[in-house]
Amino acid sequence: KLASIKTDLRNLETAQEAYFSDNNTYGTFAQLQTASNFTLSAGNAQTAQAAAAGGYSMTIGNTSISGTPAACHVAVGVGAPAGQDGVIICP
């Protein structure tokens, strides 16, 4: 289940770059779904997200994971921790 969260985040990173190429800004989760017909893996849910022209961050979790971590996060551009731009982190 954690692997599916990481895969969804990686696929959303790709969708963000395609969206940026077309719109010169990063998209919200809803905009990405509309533009690319993207859906999350079964059981996964987007729990936090921010997007702007200078970057984006996204968190995806799965409530059926009983242990820790049950969610992973990625940030690109503005707001990304130093040295962790585009790195998927599962705290």
Backbone as JSON, one array per atom type, in Angstrom:
{
  "sequence": "KLASIKTDLRNLETAQEAYFSDNNTYGTFAQLQTASNFTLSAGNAQTAQAAAAGGYSMTIGNTSISGTPAACHVAVGVGAPAGQDGVIICP",
  "N": [[0.83, -1.19, 0.0], [1.97, 1.21, 0.76], [3.82, 1.44, -1.26], [2.12, 1.91, -3.41], [1.24, 4.47, -2.79], [3.62, 5.92, -3.09], [4.03, 5.5, -5.82], [1.76, 6.78, -6.88], [2.36, 9.43, -6.13], [4.7, 9.86, -7.64], [3.64, 9.64, -10.22], [1.9, 11.81, -10.13], [3.76, 13.85, -9.97], [4.79, 13.76, -12.56], [2.45, 14.42, -13.96], [2.13, 17.02, -13.01], [4.34, 18.33, -14.17], [3.7, 18.14, -16.89], [1.34, 19.62, -16.87], [2.35, 22.11, -16.1], [3.93, 22.68, -18.34], [1.97, 23.15, -20.24], [0.47, 25.26, -19.1], [2.03, 27.1, -17.74], [2.09, 27.26, -15.0], [1.76, 25.48, -11.91], [-0.64, 22.9, -11.2], [-3.7, 22.48, -9.28], [-4.86, 19.61, -7.42], [-7.38, 18.86, -8.4], [-7.37, 20.17, -10.89], [-5.32, 18.76, -12.15], [-6.46, 16.22, -12.29], [-8.56, 16.72, -14.06], [-7.19, 17.64, -16.36], [-5.51, 15.49, -17.02], [-6.93, 13.19, -16.59], [-6.33, 11.72, -14.34], [-6.32, 9.28, -11.77], [-6.23, 8.24, -8.36], [-4.65, 5.39, -6.82], [-6.52, 2.56, -5.58], [-7.88, 3.07, -2.38], [-6.11, 5.08, -1.71], [-5.74, 8.56, -0.88], [-5.71, 12.03, -1.54], [-4.39, 14.21, 0.72], [-3.33, 16.66, 1.36], [-2.36, 19.65, -0.32], [-0.68, 22.05, -2.31], [-0.27, 24.56, -4.76], [1.43, 26.61, -7.1], [2.85, 29.09, -9.31], [5.55, 28.89, -8.77], [6.09, 26.38, -7.66], [5.09, 23.28, -6.02], [3.38, 21.22, -3.6], [2.5, 18.02, -2.34], [0.54, 15.66, -0.54], [-0.17, 12.32, 0.04], [-2.18, 9.79, 1.38], [-3.14, 6.67, 3.01], [-5.73, 5.35, 4.62], [-6.09, 2.73, 5.4], [-3.69, 1.7, 6.13], [-2.21, 0.56, 8.95], [0.03, 1.11, 10.45], [2.94, 3.24, 10.85], [4.82, 4.74, 8.32], [1.78, 6.21, 7.12], [1.33, 7.87, 5.11], [2.73, 9.85, 2.46], [4.86, 12.49, 1.23], [5.65, 15.07, -1.11], [7.6, 17.76, -2.34], [8.18, 20.38, -4.62], [10.21, 22.87, -5.98], [9.38, 26.14, -4.85], [9.22, 26.16, -1.37], [10.13, 23.58, -1.0], [12.11, 21.47, 1.04], [15.59, 22.12, 1.65], [17.76, 20.43, -0.48], [15.95, 18.4, -0.9], [14.23, 18.62, -3.02], [11.7, 17.47, -4.97], [11.88, 14.95, -3.88], [10.4, 12.07, -2.63], [9.01, 11.75, 0.48], [8.46, 9.75, 3.26], [7.47, 10.05, 6.24]],
  "CA": [[0.0, 0.0, 0.0], [2.87, 2.36, 0.78], [4.4, 1.52, -2.61], [1.13, 2.54, -4.3], [1.27, 5.9, -2.47], [4.82, 6.47, -3.74], [3.79, 5.48, -7.26], [0.82, 7.85, -7.18], [3.08, 10.7, -6.04], [5.6, 9.98, -8.79], [2.79, 9.91, -11.38], [1.41, 13.18, -10.0], [4.87, 14.73, -10.34], [4.8, 13.78, -14.02], [1.28, 15.18, -14.38], [2.4, 18.42, -12.71], [5.26, 18.87, -15.17], [2.93, 18.28, -18.13], [0.42, 20.74, -16.66], [3.16, 23.32, -16.13], [4.33, 22.89, -19.72], [0.82, 23.69, -20.97], [-0.18, 26.4, -18.45], [3.03, 27.96, -17.11], [1.85, 27.24, -13.56], [1.43, 24.13, -11.44], [-2.08, 22.76, -11.0], [-4.28, 21.85, -8.1], [-5.16, 18.2, -7.64], [-8.57, 18.8, -9.26], [-6.96, 20.55, -12.24], [-4.54, 17.64, -12.71], [-7.41, 15.15, -12.63], [-9.29, 17.14, -15.25], [-6.29, 17.75, -17.5], [-4.86, 14.23, -17.4], [-7.8, 12.07, -16.24], [-5.58, 10.95, -13.35], [-7.01, 8.79, -10.57], [-5.35, 7.61, -7.37], [-4.83, 3.95, -6.6], [-7.58, 2.21, -4.63], [-7.57, 3.28, -0.98], [-5.28, 6.27, -1.52], [-6.45, 9.83, -0.92], [-4.92, 13.24, -1.45], [-4.74, 14.78, 2.01], [-2.87, 18.04, 1.42], [-1.8, 20.05, -1.59], [-0.55, 23.47, -2.61], [0.32, 24.74, -6.08], [1.61, 27.98, -7.56], [3.78, 29.13, -10.44], [6.91, 28.58, -8.33], [6.27, 25.03, -7.13], [3.91, 22.6, -5.49], [3.59, 20.15, -2.63], [1.37, 17.1, -2.28], [0.6, 14.57, 0.43], [-1.14, 11.26, -0.23], [-2.21, 8.81, 2.44], [-4.03, 5.53, 2.88], [-6.21, 5.1, 5.98], [-6.08, 1.31, 5.74], [-2.37, 1.36, 6.66], [-2.37, 0.68, 10.39], [1.26, 1.58, 11.09], [3.54, 4.48, 10.39], [4.04, 5.86, 7.82], [0.54, 5.94, 6.39], [1.23, 8.91, 4.1], [4.0, 10.35, 1.93], [4.8, 13.88, 0.82], [6.68, 15.54, -2.04], [7.57, 19.19, -2.62], [9.04, 20.78, -5.74], [10.32, 24.33, -6.13], [9.17, 26.96, -3.66], [8.74, 25.41, -0.22], [10.78, 22.28, -0.85], [13.25, 21.53, 1.95], [16.89, 22.13, 0.99], [18.27, 19.12, -0.85], [14.89, 17.4, -1.02], [13.35, 19.04, -4.1], [11.23, 16.34, -5.76], [12.13, 13.69, -3.17], [9.23, 11.57, -1.91], [9.36, 11.51, 1.89], [7.43, 9.04, 4.03], [7.99, 10.2, 7.62]],
  "C": [[0.87, 1.25, 0.0], [3.52, 2.54, -0.59], [3.41, 2.18, -3.58], [1.04, 4.04, -4.03], [2.45, 6.55, -3.18], [4.64, 6.53, -5.25], [2.82, 6.6, -7.66], [1.51, 9.21, -7.12], [4.01, 10.91, -7.23], [4.79, 10.29, -10.05], [2.22, 11.32, -11.33], [2.52, 14.19, -10.3], [4.95, 14.87, -11.87], [3.63, 14.6, -14.56], [1.48, 16.68, -14.12], [3.31, 19.04, -13.76], [4.57, 19.06, -16.52], [1.98, 19.47, -18.02], [1.18, 22.06, -16.73], [3.57, 23.67, -17.56], [3.2, 23.55, -20.53], [0.31, 25.02, -20.42], [0.75, 27.39, -17.76], [2.76, 28.19, -15.62], [1.57, 25.79, -13.17], [-0.04, 24.08, -11.08], [-2.46, 22.22, -9.65], [-4.56, 20.38, -8.44], [-6.35, 18.05, -8.59], [-8.21, 19.16, -10.7], [-6.17, 19.44, -12.91], [-5.46, 16.5, -13.12], [-8.16, 15.49, -13.91], [-8.39, 17.11, -16.49], [-5.75, 16.4, -17.97], [-5.71, 13.0, -17.12], [-7.13, 11.15, -15.23], [-6.49, 10.52, -12.21], [-5.99, 8.14, -9.65], [-5.63, 6.12, -7.3], [-5.9, 3.71, -5.54], [-7.09, 2.37, -3.19], [-6.73, 4.51, -0.69], [-6.12, 7.53, -1.64], [-5.46, 10.97, -0.8], [-5.35, 13.94, -0.18], [-4.28, 16.22, 2.17], [-2.23, 18.38, 0.08], [-1.74, 21.56, -1.69], [0.13, 23.58, -3.96], [0.36, 26.22, -6.42], [2.58, 27.94, -8.73], [5.18, 28.68, -10.04], [7.13, 27.2, -7.76], [4.98, 24.45, -6.62], [4.34, 21.63, -4.4], [2.32, 19.31, -2.6], [1.62, 16.04, -1.22], [-0.51, 13.59, 0.06], [-1.03, 10.24, 0.89], [-3.17, 7.68, 2.13], [-4.46, 5.14, 4.29], [-6.23, 3.63, 6.36], [-4.71, 0.83, 6.2], [-2.42, 1.61, 8.16], [-1.12, 1.22, 11.09], [1.7, 2.91, 10.56], [4.67, 4.12, 9.46], [2.79, 5.39, 7.08], [0.32, 6.98, 5.3], [2.64, 9.3, 3.66], [3.77, 11.73, 1.34], [5.91, 14.16, -0.18], [6.49, 17.04, -2.23], [8.57, 19.5, -3.72], [9.04, 22.3, -5.83], [10.16, 25.05, -4.82], [8.61, 26.09, -2.52], [9.36, 24.04, -0.04], [11.96, 22.41, 0.12], [14.57, 21.46, 1.16], [17.37, 20.7, 0.74], [17.21, 18.05, -1.04], [13.85, 17.79, -2.07], [12.97, 17.82, -4.94], [11.42, 14.98, -5.12], [10.85, 13.29, -2.42], [9.67, 11.16, -0.51], [8.17, 10.85, 2.59], [7.88, 9.02, 5.49], [7.58, 9.08, 8.55]]
}
